[in-house]
PDB file with one MODEL, atoms N, CA, C and O in Angstrom:
MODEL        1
ATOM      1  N   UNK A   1     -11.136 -21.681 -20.826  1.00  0.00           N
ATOM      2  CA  UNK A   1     -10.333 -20.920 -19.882  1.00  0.00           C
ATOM      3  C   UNK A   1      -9.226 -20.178 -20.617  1.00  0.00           C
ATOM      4  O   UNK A   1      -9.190 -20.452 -21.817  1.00  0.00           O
ATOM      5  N   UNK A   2      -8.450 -19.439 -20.259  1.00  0.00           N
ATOM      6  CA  UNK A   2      -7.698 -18.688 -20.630  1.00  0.00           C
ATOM      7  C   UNK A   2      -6.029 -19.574 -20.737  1.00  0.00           C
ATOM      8  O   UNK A   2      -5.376 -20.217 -19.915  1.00  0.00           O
ATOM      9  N   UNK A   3      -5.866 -19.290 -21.832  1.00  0.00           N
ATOM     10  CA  UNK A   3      -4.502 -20.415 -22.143  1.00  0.00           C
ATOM     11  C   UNK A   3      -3.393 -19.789 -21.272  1.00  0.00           C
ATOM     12  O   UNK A   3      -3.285 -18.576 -21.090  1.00  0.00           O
ATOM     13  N   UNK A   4      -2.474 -20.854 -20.684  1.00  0.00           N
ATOM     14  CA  UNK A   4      -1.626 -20.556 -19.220  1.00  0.00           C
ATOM     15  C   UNK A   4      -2.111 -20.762 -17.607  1.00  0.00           C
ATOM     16  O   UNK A   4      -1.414 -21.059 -16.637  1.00  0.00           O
ATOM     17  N   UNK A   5      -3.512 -20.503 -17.682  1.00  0.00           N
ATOM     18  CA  UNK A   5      -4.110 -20.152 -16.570  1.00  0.00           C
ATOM     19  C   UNK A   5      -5.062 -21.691 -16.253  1.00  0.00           C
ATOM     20  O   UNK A   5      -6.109 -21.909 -16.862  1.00  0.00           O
ATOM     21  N   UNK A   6      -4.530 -22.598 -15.281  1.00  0.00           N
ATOM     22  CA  UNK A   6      -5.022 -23.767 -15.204  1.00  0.00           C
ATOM     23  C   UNK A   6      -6.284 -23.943 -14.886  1.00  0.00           C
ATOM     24  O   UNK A   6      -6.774 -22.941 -14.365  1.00  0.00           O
ATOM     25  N   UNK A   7      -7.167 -25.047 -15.030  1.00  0.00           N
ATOM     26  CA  UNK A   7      -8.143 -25.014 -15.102  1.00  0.00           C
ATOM     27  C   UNK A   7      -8.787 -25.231 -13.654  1.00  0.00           C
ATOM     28  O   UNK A   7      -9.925 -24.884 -13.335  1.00  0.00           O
ATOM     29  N   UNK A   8      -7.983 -25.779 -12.951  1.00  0.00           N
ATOM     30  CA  UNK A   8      -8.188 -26.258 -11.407  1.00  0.00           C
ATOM     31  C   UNK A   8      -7.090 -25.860 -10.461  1.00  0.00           C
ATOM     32  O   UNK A   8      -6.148 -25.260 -10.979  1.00  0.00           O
ATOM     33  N   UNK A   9      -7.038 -26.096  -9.111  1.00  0.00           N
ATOM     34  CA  UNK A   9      -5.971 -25.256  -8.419  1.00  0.00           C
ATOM     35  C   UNK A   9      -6.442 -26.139  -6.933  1.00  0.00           C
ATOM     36  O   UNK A   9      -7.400 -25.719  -6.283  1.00  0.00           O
ATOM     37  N   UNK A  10      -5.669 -27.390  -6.482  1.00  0.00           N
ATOM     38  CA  UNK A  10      -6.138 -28.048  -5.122  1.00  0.00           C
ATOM     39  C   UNK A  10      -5.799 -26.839  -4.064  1.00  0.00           C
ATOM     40  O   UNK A  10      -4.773 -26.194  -4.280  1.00  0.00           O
ATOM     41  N   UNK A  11      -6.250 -26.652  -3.435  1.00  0.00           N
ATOM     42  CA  UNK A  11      -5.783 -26.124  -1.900  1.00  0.00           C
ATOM     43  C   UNK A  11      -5.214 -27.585  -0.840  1.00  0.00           C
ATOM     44  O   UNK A  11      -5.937 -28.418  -0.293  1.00  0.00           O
ATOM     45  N   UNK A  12      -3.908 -27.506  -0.823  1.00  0.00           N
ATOM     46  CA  UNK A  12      -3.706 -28.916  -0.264  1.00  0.00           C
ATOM     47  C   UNK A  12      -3.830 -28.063   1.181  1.00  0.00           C
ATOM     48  O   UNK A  12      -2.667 -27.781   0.894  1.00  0.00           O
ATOM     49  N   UNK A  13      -4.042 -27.524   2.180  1.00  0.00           N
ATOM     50  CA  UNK A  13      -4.450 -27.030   3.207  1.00  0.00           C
ATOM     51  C   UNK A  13      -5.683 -27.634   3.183  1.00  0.00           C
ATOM     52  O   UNK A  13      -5.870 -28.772   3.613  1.00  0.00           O
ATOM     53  N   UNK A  14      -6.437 -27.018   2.759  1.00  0.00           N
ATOM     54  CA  UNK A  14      -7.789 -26.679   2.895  1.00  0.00           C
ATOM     55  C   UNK A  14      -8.854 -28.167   2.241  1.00  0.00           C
ATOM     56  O   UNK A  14      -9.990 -28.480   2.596  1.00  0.00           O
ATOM     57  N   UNK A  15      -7.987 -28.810   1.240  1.00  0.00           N
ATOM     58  CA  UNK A  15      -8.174 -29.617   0.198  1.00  0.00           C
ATOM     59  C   UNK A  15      -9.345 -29.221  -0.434  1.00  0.00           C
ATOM     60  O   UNK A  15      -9.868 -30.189  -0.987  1.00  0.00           O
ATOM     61  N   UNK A  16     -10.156 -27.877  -0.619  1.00  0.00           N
ATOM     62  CA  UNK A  16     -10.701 -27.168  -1.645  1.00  0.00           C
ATOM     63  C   UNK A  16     -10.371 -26.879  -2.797  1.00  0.00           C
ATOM     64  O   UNK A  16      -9.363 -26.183  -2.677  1.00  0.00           O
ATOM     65  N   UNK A  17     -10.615 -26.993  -3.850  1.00  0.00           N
ATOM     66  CA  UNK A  17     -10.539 -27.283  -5.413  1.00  0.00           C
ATOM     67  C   UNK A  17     -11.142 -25.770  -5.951  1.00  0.00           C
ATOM     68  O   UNK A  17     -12.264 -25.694  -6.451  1.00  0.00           O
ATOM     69  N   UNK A  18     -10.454 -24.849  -5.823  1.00  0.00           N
ATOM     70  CA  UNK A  18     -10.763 -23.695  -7.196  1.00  0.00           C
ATOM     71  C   UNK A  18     -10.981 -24.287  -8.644  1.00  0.00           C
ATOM     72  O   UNK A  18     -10.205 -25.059  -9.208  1.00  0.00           O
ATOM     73  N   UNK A  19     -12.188 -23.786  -9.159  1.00  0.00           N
ATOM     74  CA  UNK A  19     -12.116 -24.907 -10.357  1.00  0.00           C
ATOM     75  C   UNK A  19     -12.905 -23.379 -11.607  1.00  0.00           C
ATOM     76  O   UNK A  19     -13.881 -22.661 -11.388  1.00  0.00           O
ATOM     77  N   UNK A  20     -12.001 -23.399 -12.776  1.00  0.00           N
ATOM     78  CA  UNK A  20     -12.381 -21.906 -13.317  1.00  0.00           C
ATOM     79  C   UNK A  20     -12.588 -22.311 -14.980  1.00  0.00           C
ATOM     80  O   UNK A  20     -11.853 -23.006 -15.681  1.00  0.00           O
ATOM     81  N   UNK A  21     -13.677 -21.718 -15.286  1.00  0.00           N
ATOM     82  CA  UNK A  21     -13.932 -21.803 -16.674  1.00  0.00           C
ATOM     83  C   UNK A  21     -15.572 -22.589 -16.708  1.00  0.00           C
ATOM     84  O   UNK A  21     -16.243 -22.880 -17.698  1.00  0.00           O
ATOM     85  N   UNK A  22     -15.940 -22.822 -15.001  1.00  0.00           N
ATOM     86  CA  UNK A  22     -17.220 -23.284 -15.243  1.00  0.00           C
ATOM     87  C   UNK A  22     -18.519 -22.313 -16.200  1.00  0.00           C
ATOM     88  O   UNK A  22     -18.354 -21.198 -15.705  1.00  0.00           O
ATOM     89  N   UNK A  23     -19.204 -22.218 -16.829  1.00  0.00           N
ATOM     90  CA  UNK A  23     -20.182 -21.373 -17.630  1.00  0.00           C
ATOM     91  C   UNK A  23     -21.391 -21.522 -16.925  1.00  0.00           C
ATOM     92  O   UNK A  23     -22.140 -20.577 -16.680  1.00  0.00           O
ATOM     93  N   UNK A  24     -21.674 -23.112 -16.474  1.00  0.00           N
ATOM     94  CA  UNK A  24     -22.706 -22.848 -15.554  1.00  0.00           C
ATOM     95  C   UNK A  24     -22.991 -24.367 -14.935  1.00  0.00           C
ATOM     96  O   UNK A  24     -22.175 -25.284 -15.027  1.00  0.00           O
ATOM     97  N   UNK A  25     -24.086 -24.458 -14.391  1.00  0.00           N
ATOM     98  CA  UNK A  25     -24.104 -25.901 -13.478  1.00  0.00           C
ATOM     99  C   UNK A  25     -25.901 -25.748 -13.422  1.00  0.00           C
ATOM    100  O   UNK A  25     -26.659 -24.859 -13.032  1.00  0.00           O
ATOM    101  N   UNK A  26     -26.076 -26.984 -13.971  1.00  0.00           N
ATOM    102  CA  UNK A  26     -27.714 -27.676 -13.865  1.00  0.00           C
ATOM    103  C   UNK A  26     -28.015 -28.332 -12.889  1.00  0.00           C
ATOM    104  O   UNK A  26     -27.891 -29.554 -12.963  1.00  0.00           O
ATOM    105  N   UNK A  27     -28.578 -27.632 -11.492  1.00  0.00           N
ATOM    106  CA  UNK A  27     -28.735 -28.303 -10.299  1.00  0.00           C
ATOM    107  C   UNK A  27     -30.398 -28.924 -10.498  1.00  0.00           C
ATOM    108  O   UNK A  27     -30.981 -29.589  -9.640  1.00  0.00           O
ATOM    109  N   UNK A  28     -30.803 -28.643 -11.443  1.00  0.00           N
ATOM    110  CA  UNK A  28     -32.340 -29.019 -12.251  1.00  0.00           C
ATOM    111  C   UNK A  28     -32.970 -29.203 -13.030  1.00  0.00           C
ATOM    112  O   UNK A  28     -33.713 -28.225 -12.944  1.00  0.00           O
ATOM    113  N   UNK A  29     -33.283 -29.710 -13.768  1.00  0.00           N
ATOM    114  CA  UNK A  29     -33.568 -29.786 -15.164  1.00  0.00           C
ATOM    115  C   UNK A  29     -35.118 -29.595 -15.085  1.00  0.00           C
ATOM    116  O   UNK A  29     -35.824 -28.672 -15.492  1.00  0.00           O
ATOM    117  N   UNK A  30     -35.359 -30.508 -14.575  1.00  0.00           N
ATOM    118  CA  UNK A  30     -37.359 -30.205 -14.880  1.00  0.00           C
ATOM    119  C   UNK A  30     -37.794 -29.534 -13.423  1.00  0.00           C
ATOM    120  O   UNK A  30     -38.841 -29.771 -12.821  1.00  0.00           O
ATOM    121  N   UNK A  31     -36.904 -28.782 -13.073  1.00  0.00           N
ATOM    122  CA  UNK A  31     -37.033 -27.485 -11.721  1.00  0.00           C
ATOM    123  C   UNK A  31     -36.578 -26.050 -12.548  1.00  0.00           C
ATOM    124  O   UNK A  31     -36.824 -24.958 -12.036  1.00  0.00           O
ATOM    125  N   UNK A  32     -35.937 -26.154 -13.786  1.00  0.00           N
ATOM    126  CA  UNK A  32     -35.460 -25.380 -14.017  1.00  0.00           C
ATOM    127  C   UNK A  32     -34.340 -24.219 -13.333  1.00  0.00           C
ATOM    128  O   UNK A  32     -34.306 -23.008 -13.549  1.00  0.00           O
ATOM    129  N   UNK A  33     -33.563 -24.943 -12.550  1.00  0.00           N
ATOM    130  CA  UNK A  33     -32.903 -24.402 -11.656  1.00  0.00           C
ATOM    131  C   UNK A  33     -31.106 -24.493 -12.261  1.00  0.00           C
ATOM    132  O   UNK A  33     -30.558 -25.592 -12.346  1.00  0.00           O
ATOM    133  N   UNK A  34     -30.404 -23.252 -12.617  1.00  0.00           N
ATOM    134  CA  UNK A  34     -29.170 -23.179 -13.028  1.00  0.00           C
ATOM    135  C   UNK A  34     -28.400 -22.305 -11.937  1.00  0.00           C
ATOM    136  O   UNK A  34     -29.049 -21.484 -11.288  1.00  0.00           O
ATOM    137  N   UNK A  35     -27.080 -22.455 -11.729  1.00  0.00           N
ATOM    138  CA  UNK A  35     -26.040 -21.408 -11.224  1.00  0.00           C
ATOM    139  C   UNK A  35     -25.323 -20.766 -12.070  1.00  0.00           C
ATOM    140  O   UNK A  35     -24.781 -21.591 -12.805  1.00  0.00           O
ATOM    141  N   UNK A  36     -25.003 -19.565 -12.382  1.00  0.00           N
ATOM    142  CA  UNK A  36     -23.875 -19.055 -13.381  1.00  0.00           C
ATOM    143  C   UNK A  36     -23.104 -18.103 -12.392  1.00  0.00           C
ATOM    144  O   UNK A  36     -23.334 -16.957 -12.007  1.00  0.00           O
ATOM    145  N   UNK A  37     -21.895 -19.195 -12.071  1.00  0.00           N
ATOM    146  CA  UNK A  37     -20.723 -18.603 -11.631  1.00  0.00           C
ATOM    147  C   UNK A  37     -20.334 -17.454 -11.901  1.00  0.00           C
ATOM    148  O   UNK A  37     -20.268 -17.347 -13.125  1.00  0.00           O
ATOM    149  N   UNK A  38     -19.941 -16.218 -11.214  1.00  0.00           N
ATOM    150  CA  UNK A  38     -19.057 -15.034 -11.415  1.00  0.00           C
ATOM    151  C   UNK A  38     -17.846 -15.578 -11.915  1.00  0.00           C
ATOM    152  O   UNK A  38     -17.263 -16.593 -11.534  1.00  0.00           O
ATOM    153  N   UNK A  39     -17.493 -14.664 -12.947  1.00  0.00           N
ATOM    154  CA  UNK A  39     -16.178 -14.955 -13.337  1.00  0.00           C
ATOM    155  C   UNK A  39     -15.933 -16.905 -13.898  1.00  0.00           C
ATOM    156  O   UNK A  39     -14.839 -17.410 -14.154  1.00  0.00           O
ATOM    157  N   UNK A  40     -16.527 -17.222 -13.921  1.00  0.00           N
ATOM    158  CA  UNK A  40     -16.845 -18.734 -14.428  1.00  0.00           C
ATOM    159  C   UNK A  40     -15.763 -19.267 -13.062  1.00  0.00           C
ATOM    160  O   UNK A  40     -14.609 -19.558 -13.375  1.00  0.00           O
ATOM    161  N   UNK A  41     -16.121 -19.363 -11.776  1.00  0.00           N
ATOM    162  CA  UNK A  41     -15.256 -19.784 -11.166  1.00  0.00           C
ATOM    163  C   UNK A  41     -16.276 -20.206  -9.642  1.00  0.00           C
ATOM    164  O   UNK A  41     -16.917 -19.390  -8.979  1.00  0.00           O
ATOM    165  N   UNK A  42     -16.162 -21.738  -9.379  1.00  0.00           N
ATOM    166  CA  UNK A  42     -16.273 -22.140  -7.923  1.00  0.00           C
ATOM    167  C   UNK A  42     -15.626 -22.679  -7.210  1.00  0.00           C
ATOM    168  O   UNK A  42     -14.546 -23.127  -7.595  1.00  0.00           O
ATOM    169  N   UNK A  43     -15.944 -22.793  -6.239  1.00  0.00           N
ATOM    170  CA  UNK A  43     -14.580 -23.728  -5.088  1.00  0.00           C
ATOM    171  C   UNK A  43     -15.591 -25.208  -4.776  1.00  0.00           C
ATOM    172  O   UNK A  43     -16.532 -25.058  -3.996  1.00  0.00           O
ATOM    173  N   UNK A  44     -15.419 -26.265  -5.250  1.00  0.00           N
ATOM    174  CA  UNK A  44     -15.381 -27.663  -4.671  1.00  0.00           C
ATOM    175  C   UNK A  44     -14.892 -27.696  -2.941  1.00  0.00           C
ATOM    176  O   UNK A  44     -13.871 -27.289  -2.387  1.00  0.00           O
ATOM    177  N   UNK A  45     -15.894 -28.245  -2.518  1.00  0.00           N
ATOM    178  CA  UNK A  45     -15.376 -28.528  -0.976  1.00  0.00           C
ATOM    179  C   UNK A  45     -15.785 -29.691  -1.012  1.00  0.00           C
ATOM    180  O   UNK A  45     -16.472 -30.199  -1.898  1.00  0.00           O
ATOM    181  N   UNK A  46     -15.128 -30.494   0.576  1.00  0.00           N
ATOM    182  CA  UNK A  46     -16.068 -32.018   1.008  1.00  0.00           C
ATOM    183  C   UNK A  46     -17.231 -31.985   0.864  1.00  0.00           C
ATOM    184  O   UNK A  46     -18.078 -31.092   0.887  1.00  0.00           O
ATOM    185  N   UNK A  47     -17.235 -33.743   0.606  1.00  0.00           N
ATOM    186  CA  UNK A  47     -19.075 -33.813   0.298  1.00  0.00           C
ATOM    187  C   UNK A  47     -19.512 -33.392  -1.014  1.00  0.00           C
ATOM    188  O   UNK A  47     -20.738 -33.387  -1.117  1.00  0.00           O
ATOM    189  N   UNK A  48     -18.563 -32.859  -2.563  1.00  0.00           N
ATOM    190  CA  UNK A  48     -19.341 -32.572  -3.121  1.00  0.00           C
ATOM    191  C   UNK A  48     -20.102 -30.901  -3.154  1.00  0.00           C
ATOM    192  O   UNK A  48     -20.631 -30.356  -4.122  1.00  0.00           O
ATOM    193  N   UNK A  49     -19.996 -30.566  -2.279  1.00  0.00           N
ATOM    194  CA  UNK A  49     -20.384 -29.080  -1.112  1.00  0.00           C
ATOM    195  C   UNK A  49     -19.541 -27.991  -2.741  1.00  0.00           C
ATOM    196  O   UNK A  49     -18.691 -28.405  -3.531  1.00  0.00           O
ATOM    197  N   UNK A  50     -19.936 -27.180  -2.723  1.00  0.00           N
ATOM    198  CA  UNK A  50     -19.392 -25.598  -3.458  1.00  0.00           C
ATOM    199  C   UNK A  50     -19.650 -24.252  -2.798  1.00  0.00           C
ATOM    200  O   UNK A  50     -20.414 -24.133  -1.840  1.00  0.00           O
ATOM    201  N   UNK A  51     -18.998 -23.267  -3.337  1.00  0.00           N
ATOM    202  CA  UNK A  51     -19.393 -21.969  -3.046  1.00  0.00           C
ATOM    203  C   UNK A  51     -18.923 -21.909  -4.312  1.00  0.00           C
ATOM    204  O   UNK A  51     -18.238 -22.649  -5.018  1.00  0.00           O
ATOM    205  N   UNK A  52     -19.736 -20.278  -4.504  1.00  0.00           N
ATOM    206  CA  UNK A  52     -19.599 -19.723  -5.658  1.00  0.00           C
ATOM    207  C   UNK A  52     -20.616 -18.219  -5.307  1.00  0.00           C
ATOM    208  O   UNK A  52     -21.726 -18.115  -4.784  1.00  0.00           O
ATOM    209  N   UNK A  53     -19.494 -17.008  -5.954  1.00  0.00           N
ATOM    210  CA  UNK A  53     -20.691 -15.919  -6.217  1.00  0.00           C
ATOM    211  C   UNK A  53     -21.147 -16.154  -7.465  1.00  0.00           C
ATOM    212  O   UNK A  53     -20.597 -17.022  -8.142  1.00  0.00           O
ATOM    213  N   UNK A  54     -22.510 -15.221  -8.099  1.00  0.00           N
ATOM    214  CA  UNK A  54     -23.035 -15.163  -9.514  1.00  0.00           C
ATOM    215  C   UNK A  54     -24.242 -15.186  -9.341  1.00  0.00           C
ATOM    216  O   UNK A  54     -24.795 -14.811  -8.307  1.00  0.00           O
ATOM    217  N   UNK A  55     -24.751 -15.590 -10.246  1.00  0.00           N
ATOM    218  CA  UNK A  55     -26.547 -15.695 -10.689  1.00  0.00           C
ATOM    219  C   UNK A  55     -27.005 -17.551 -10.534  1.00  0.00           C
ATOM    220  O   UNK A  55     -26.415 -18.543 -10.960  1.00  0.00           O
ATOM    221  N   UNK A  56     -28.626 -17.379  -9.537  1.00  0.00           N
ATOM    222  CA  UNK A  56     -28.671 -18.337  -9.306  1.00  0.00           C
ATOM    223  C   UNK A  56     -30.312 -18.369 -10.281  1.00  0.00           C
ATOM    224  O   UNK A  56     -31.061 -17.441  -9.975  1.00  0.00           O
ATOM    225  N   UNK A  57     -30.755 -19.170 -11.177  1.00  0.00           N
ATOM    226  CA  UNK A  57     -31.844 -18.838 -11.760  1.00  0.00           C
ATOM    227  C   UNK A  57     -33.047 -20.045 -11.625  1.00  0.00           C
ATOM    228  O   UNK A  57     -32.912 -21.115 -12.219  1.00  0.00           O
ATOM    229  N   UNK A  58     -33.888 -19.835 -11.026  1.00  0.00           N
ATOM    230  CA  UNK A  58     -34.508 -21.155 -10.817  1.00  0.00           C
ATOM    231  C   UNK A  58     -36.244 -20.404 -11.832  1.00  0.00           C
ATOM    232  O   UNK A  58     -36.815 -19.314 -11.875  1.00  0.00           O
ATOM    233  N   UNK A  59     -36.400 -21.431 -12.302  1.00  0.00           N
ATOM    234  CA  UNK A  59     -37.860 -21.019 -13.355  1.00  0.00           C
ATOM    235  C   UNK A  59     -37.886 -19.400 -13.286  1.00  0.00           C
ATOM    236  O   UNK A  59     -36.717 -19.126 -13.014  1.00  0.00           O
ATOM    237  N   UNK A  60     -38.454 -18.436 -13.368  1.00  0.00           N
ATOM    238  CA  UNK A  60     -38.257 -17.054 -13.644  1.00  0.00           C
ATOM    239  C   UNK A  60     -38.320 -16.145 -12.950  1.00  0.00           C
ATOM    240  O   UNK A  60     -38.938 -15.122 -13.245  1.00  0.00           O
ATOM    241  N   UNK A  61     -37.578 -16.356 -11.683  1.00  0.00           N
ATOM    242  CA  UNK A  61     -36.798 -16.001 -10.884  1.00  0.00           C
ATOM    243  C   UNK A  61     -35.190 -16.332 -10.793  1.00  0.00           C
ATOM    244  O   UNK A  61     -34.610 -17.390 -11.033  1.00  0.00           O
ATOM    245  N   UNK A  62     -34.612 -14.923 -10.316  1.00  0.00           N
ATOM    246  CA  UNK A  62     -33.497 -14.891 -10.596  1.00  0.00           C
ATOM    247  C   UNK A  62     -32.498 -14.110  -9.327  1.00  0.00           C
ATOM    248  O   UNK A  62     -32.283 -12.905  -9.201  1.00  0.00           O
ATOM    249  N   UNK A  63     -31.944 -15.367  -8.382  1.00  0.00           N
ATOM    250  CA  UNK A  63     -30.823 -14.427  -7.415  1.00  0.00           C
ATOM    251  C   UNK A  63     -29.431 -14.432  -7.834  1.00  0.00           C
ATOM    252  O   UNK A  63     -28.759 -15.347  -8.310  1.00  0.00           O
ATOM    253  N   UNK A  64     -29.057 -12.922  -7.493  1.00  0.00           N
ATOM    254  CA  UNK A  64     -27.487 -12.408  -7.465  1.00  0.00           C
ATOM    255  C   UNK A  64     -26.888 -12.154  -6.052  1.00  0.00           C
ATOM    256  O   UNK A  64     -27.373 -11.597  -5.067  1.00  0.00           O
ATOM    257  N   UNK A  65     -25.999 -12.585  -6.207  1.00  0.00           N
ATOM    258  CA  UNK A  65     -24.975 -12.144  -4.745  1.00  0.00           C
ATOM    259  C   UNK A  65     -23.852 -13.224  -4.652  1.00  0.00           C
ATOM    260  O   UNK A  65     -23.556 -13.996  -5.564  1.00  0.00           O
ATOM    261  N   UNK A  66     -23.334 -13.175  -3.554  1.00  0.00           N
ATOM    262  CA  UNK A  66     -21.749 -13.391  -3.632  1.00  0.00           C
ATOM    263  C   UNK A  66     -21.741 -14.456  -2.371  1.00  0.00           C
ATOM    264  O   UNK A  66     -22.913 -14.729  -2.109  1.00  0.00           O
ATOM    265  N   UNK A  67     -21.144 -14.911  -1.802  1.00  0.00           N
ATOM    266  CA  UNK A  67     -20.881 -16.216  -1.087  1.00  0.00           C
ATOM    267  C   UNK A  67     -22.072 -17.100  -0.696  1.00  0.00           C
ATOM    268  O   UNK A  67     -22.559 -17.067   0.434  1.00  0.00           O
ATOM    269  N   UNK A  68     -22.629 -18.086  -1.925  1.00  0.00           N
ATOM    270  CA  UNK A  68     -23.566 -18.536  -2.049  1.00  0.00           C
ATOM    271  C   UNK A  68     -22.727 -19.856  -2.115  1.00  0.00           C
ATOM    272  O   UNK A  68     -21.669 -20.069  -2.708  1.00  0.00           O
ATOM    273  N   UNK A  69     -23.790 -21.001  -1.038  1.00  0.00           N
ATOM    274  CA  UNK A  69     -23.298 -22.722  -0.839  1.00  0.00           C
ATOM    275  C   UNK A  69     -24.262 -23.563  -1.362  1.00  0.00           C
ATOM    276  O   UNK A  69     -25.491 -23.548  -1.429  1.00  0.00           O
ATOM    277  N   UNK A  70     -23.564 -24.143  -1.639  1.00  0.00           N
ATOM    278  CA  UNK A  70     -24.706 -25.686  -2.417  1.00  0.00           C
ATOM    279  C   UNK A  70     -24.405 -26.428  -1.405  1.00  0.00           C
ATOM    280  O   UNK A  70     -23.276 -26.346  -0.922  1.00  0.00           O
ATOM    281  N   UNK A  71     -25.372 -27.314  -0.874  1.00  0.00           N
ATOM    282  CA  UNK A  71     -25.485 -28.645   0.074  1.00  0.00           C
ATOM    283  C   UNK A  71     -25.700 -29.211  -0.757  1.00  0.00           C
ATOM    284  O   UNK A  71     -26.608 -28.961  -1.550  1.00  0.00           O
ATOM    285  N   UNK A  72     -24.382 -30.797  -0.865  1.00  0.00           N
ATOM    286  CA  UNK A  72     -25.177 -31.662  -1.625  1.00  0.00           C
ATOM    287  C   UNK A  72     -25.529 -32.576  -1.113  1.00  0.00           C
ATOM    288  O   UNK A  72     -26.022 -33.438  -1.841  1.00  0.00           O
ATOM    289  N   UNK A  73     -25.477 -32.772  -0.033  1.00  0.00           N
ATOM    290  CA  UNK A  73     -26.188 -34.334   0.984  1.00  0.00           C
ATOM    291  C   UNK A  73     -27.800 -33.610   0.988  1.00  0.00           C
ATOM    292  O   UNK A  73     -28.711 -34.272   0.492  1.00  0.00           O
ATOM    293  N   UNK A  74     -28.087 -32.276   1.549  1.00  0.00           N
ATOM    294  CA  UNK A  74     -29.351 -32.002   1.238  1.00  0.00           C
ATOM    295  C   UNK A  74     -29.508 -31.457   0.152  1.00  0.00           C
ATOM    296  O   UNK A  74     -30.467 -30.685   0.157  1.00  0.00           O
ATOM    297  N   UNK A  75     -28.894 -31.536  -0.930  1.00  0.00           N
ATOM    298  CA  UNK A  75     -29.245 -30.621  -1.701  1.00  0.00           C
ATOM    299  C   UNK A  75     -30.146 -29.721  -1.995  1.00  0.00           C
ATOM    300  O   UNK A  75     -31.089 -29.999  -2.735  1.00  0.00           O
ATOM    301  N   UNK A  76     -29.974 -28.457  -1.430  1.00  0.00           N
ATOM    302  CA  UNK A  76     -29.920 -27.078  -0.857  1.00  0.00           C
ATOM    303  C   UNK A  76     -29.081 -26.030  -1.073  1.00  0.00           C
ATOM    304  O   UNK A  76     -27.877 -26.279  -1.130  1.00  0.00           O
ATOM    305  N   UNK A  77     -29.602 -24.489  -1.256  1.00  0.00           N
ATOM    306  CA  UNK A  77     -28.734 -23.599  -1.582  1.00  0.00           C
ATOM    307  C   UNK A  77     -28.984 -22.505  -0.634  1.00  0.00           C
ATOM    308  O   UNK A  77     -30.093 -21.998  -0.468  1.00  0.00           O
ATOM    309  N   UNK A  78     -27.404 -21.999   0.274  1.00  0.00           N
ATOM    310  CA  UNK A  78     -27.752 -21.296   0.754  1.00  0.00           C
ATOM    311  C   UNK A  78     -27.600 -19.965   0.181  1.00  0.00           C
ATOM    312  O   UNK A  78     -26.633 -19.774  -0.557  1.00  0.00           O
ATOM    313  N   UNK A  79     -28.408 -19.030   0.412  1.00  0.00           N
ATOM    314  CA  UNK A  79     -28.400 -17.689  -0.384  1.00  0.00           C
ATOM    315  C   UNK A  79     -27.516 -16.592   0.650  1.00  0.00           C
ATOM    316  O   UNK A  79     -27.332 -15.427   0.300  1.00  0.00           O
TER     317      UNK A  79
ENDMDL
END
């Protein structure tokens, strides 16, 4: 991350977690399924739960766009 600029940020409102400098997240390994955050940056919600825009790449296919959710009780992505 960028020195000064913290790495996390609670929303005590909201209790959502801005969390910045992520590069990417392995929701799969033998699915081949990665997220690469825009801007290396997602928001933590309850449950484990995220949003994040960026690139979502599952075996060789590849989605882009912007307010994208991970379910993690079902783990599921909404596009």
């Amino acid at each position: 991350t960028t020195e000064g600029v913290p790495n996390a940020v609670l929303n005590l409102n909201t209790l959502e977690m801005a969390i910045k400098g992520v590069e990417n997240v392995s929701v799969s390994d033998s699915q081949n399924v990665f997220i690469y955050p825009a801007r290396r940056e997602l928001i933590l919600k309850k449950n484990r739960n995220f949003a994040f825009d960026g690139v979502i790449v599952a075996g060789l296919l590849a989605f882009s766009g912007e307010d994208f959710n991970f379910d993690y009780t079902n783990f599921s992505l909404q596009l």
